[in-house]
Coordinates of C-alpha atoms in Angstrom, one line a residue:
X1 CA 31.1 9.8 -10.1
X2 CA 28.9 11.5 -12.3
X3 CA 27.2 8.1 -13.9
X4 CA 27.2 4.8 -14.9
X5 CA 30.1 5.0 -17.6
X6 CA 29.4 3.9 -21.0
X7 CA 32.8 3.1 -23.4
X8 CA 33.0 1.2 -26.9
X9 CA 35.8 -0.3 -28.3
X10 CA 35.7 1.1 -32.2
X11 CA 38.9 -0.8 -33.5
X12 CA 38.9 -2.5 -37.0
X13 CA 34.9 -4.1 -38.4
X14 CA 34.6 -5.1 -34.8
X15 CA 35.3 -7.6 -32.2
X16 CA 34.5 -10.3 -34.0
X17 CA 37.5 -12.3 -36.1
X18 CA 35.6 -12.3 -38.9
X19 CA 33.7 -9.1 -38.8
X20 CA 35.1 -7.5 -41.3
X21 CA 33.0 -10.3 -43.6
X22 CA 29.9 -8.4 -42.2
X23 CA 30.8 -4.9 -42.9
X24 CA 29.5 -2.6 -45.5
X25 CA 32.8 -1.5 -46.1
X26 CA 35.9 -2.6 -47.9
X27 CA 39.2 -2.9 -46.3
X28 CA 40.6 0.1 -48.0
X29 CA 37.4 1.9 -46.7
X30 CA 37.4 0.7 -43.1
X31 CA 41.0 2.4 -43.2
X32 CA 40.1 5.6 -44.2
X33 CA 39.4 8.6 -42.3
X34 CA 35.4 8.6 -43.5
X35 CA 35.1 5.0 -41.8
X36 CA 36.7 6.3 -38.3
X37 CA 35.1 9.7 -37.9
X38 CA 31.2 8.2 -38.8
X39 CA 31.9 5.4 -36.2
X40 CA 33.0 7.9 -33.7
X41 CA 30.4 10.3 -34.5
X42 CA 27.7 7.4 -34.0
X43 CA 29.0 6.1 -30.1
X44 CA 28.9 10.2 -29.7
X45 CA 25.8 10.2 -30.8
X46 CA 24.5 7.0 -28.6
X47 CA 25.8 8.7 -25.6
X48 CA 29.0 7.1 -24.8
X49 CA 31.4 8.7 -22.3
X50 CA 34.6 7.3 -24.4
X51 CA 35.5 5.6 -27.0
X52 CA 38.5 3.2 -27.3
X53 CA 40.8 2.7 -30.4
X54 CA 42.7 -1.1 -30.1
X55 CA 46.7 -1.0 -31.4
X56 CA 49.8 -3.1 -31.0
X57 CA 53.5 -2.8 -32.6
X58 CA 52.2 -5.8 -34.6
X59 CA 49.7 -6.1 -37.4
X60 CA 46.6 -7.9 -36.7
X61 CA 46.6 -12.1 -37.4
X62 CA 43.3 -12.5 -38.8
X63 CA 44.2 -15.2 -41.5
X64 CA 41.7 -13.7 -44.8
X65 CA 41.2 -10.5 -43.0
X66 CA 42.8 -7.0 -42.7
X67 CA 46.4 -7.1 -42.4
X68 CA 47.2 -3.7 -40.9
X69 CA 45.6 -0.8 -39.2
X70 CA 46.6 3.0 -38.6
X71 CA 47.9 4.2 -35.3
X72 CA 45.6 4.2 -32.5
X73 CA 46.7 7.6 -31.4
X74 CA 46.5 9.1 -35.3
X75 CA 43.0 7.5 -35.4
X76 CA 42.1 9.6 -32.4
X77 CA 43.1 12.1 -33.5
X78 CA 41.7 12.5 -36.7
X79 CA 38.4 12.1 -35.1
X80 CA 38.9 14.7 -32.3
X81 CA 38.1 17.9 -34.3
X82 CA 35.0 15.7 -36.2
X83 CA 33.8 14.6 -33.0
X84 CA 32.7 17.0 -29.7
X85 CA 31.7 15.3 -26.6
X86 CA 33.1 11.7 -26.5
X87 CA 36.4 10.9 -24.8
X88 CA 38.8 9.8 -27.4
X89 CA 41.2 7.0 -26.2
X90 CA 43.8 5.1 -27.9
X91 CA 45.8 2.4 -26.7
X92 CA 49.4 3.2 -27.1
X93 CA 52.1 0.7 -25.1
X94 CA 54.3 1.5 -22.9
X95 CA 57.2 -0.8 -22.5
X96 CA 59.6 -0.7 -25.5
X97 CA 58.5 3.4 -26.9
X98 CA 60.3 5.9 -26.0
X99 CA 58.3 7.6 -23.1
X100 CA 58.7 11.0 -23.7
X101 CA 57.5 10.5 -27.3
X102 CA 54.4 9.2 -26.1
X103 CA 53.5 12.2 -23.8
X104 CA 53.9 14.3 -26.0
X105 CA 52.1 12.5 -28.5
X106 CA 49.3 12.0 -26.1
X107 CA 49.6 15.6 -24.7
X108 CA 49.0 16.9 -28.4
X109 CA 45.9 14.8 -28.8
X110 CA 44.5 15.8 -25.5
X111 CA 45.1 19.3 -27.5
X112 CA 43.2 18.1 -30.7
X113 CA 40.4 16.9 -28.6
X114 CA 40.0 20.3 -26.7
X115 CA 40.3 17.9 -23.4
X116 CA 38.9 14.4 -24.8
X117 CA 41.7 12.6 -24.4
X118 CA 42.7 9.6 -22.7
X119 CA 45.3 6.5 -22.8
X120 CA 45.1 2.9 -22.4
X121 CA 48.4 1.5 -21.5
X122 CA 49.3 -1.6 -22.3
X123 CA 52.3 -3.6 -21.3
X124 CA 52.7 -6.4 -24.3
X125 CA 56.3 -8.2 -23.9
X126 CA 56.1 -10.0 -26.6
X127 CA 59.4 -10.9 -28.8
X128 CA 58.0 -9.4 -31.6
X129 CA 56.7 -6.5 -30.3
X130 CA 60.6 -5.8 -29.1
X131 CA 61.9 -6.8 -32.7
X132 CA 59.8 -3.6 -34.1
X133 CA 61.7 -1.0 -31.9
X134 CA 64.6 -2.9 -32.1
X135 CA 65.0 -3.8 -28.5
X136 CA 65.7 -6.8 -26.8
X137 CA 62.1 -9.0 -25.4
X138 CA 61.7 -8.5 -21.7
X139 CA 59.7 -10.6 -19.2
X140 CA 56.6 -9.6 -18.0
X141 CA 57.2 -8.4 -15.2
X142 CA 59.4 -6.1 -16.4
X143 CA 56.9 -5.2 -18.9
X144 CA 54.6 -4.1 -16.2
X145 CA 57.1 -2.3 -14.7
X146 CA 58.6 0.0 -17.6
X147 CA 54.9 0.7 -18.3
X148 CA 54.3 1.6 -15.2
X149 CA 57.7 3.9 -15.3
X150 CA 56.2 5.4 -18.6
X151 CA 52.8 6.6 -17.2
X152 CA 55.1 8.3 -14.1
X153 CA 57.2 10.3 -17.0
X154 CA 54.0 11.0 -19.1
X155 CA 52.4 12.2 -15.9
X156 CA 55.2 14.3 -15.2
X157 CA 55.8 15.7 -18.5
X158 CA 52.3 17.0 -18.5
X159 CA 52.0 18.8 -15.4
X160 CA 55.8 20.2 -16.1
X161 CA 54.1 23.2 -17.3
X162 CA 51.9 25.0 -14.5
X163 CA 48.4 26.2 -15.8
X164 CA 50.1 29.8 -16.2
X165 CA 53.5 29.1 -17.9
X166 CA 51.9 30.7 -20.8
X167 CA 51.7 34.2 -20.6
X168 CA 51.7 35.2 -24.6
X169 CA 52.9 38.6 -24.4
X170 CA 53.0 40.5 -27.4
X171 CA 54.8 43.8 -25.7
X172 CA 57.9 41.9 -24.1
X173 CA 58.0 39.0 -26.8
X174 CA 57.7 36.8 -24.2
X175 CA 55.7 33.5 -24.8
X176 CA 56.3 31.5 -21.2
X177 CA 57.4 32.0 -18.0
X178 CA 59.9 30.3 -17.5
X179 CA 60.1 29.8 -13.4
X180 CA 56.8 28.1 -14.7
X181 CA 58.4 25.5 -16.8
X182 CA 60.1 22.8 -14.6
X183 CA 62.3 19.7 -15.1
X184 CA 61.1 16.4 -14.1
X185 CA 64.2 14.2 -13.7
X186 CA 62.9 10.7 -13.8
X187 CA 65.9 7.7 -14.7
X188 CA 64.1 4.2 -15.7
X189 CA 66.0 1.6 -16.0
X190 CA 67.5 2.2 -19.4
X191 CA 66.6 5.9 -19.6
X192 CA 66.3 9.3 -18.4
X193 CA 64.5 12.1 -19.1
X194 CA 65.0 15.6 -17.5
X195 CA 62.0 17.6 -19.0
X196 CA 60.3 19.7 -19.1
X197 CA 57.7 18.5 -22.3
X198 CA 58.1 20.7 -25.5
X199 CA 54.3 20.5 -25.6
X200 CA 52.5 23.3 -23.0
X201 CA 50.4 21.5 -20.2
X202 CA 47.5 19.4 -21.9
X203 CA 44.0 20.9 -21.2
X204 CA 42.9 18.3 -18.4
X205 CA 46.5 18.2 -17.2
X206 CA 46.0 15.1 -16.4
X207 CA 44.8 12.9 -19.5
X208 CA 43.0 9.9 -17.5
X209 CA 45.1 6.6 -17.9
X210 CA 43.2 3.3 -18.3
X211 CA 44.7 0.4 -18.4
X212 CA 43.6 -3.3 -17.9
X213 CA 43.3 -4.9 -14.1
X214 CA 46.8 -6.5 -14.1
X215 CA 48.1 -3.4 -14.4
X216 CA 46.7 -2.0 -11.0
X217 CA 48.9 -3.3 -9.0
X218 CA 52.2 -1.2 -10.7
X219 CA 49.9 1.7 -12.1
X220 CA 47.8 4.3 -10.2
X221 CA 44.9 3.6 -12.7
X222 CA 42.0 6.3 -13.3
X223 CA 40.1 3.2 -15.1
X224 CA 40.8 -0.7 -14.5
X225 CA 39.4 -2.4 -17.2
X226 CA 38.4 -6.2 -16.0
X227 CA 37.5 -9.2 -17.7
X228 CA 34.8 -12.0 -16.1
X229 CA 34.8 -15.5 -18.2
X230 CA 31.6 -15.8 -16.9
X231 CA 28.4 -15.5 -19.1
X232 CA 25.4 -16.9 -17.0
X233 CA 24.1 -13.3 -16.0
X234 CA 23.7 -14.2 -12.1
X235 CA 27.4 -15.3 -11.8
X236 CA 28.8 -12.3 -14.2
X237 CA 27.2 -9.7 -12.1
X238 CA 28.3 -11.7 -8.6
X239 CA 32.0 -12.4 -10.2
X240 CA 32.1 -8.3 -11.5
X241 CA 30.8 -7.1 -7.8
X242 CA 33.6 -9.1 -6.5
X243 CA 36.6 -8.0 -8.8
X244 CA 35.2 -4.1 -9.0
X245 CA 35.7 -3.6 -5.0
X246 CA 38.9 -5.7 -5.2
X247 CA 40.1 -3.0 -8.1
X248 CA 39.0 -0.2 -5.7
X249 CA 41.0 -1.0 -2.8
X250 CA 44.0 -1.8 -4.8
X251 CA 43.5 2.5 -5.9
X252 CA 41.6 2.3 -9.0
X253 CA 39.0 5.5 -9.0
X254 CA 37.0 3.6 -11.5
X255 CA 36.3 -0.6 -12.1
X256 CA 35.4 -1.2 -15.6
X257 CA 33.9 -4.5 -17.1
X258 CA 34.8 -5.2 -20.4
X259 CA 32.1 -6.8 -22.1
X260 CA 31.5 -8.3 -25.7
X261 CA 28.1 -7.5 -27.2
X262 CA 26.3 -9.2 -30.1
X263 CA 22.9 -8.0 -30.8
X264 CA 19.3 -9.5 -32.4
X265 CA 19.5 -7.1 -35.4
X266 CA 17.0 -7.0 -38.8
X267 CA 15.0 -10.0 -37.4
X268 CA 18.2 -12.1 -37.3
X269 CA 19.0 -13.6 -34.2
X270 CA 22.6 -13.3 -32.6
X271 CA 23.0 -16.5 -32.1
X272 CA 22.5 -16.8 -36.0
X273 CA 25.0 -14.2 -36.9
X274 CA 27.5 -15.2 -34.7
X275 CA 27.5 -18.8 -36.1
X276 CA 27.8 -17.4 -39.7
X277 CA 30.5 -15.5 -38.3
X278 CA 31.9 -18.3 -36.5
X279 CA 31.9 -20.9 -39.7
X280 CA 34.8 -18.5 -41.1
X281 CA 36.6 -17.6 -38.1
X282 CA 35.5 -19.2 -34.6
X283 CA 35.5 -16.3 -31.8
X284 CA 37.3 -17.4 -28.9
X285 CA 36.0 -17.0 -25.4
X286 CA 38.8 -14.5 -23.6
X287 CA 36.2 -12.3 -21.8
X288 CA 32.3 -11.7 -20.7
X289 CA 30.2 -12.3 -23.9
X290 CA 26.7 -11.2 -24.1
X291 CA 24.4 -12.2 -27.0
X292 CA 20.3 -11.6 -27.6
X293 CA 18.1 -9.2 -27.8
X294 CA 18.7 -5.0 -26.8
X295 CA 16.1 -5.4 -23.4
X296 CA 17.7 -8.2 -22.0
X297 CA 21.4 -6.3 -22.3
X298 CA 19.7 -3.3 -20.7
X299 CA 18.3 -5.6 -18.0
X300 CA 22.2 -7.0 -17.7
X301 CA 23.5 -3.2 -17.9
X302 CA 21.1 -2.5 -15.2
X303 CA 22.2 -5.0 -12.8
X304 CA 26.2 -4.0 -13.5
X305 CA 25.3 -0.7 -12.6
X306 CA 24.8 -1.1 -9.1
X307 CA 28.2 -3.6 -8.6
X308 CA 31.0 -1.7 -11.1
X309 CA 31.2 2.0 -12.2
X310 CA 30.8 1.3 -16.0
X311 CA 31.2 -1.2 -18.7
X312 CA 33.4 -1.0 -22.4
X313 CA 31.4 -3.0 -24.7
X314 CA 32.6 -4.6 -28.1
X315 CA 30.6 -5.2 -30.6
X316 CA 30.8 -8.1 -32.6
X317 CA 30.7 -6.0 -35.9
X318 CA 30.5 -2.4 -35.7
X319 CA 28.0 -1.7 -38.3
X320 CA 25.4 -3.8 -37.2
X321 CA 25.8 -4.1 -33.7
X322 CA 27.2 -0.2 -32.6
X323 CA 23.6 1.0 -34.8
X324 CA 21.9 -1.5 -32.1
X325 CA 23.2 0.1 -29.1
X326 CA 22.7 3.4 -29.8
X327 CA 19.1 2.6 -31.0
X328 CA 17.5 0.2 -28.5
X329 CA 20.4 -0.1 -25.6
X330 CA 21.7 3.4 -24.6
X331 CA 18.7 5.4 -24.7
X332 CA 16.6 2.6 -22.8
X333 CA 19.3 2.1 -20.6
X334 CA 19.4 5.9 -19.7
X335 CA 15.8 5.9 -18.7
X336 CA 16.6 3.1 -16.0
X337 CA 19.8 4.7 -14.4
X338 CA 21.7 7.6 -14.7
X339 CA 24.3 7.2 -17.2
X340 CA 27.4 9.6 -17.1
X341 CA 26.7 11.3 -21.0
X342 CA 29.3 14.0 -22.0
X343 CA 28.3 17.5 -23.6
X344 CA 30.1 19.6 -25.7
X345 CA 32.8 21.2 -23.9
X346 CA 33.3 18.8 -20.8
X347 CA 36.7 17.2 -20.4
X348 CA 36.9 13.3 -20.4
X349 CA 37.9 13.6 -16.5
X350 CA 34.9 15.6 -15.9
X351 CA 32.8 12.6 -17.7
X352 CA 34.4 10.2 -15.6
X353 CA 34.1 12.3 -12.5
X354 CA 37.8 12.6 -11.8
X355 CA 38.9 15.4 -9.7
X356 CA 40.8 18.3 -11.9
X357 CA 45.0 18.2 -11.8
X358 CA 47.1 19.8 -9.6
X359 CA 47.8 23.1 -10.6
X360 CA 51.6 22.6 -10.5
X361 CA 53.9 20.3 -10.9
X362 CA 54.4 16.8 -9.7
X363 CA 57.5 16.3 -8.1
X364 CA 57.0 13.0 -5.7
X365 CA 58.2 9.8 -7.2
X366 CA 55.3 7.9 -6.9
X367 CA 51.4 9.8 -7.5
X368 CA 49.2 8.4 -5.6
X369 CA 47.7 12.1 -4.5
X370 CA 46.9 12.6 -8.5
X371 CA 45.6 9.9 -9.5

């Protein structure tokens, strides 16, 4: 691994319900292109390896607060050619989309981001979720398990194209080699897809797939993304040691604790802001919450990094708290351990220290080897 792996979660005003009460910018604002490429530019900027972009097939319940947001993968996209170094990573499900849809999709932004991009899967089976495809609900087990199909198709899809299918030759008129150009094959349990993708292999060949711990056990993941209810630091860093090496064995390259930040900021306390925050819209407790002052989250970030391989923080409100960490967290934090900060020009599995693709295609039905 090259570092200790820093990712931000830049959905919506922030993590916090009512976040969007602290922002300087309107609703219609914070949906416009302007608001996602500054925010993305600015966790570039701090040094993250990656940023995420929350979605889900329904619109956000935050009774007062926004009603809709763009498409994860659109938002990434938009910010890929404003944006250098970071990983860009949306979430985009996988259970009731049509799989080769998505790697494509994905494929094209990993295109857009000249080798930045990355997925988050998840599995949601929730009735309504199925009601906006039009399918019927599943359990979720099943969830898991289509999700788990539609990462083996997406994989497949991108590596259908060897790194010299292209051959662009102006003489013959011939734009691919097609012994290069294979079918994949793959029947789910209400589909098939034959291949190969109508999108050429992706830069990385790979994009890396993240995706949240209960997903390990059905999904080779590149990143495991983990939660610990714990906030007493002692017990956070013992509970994350424990679940990190429990992610590794189960074939996770990389354990990642996800980890809500709210920061002292302007001589306001957190604890202040949050109860401001919490007088409109409480915050409830569904992961490892951190709130104080910038040295003692670097003294927590420096104790993660000897137990887990990275940590996605949240902010409580992006445009208070992300201006924190990339003032007084990430550069202190840098000077303390070494931190895994991409350059202009490196793919996100580079970042992330992921070995390159294979160089052809995959053709096993389960890939472990790859992943």
């Amino acid at each position: 691994m090259t570092g200790f792996v820093l990712g931000v979660e830049l959905d919506g005003d922030g993590a916090h319900p009512a976040a969007w009460r602290s922002s300087s910018r309107t609703p219609r604002e914070q949906l416009s292109g302007g608001a996602i490429a500054e925010r993305a530019q600015l966790a570039e900027r701090a040094g993250f390896a990656f940023a995420t972009f929350d979605d889900a097939p329904t619109p956000p319940e935050q009774p007062g607060g926004p009603q809709a947001r763009l498409d994860a993968v659109l938002r990434a996209a938009y910010a890929a050619p404003l944006t250098s170094a970071i990983g860009l990573v949306p979430t985009v499900h996988g259970v009731y989309g049509e799989p080769f849809h998505v790697g494509t999709q994905l494929a094209s932004l990993d295109y857009a981001a000249h080798g930045r991009g990355g997925w988050l899967v998840e599995a949601d089976s929730d009735a309504r979720a199925a009601a906006v495809f039009g399918r019927p609900a599943v359990s979720a087990s099943v969830a898991a398990d289509r999700a788990a199909d539609a990462v083996e198709v997406s994989r497949r899809l991108w590596l259908s194209w060897e790194e010299d299918a292209v051959i662009a030759d102006v003489p013959t008129g011939r734009y691919l080699d097609r012994d290069r150009v294979h079918h994949i094959d793959f029947a789910g349990d209400d589909y098939r897809v034959t291949g190969p993708s109508i999108v050429p292999r992706p830069p990385q060949g790979l994009l890396p797939v993240l995706g949240p711990a209960a997903l390990a056990d059905r999904i080779d993941l590149d990143v495991a993304l983990f939660d610990v209810a714990s906030t007493e630091p002692g017990e956070l860093v013992a509970a994350s040691a424990a679940l990190a090496s429990t992610l590794r064995s189960r074939g996770a390259a990389l354990a990642v604790l996800d980890l809500e930040v709210a920061l002292d900021s302007a001589g306001v306390p957190a604890a202040t802001r949050l109860a401001e925050l919490d007088a409109h819209s409480p915050w409830p407790r569904t992961r490892a919450r951190f709130a104080g002052t910038a040295s003692a989250l670097v003294e927590l970030l420096v104790a993660l990094a000897t137990v887990v391989d990275g940590v996605r923080l949240h902010p409580a409100v992006l445009d208070v708290d992300l201006e924190e960490l990339g003032r007084a967290v990430v550069p202190a934090l840098r000077e303390r351990v070494p931190v895994a900060t991409p350059r202009a020009g490196d793919t996100l599995r580079s970042t992330l220290g992921l070995p390159d693709a294979p160089a052809g295609p995959l053709t096993a039905d389960r890939l472990e080897e790859s992943a």
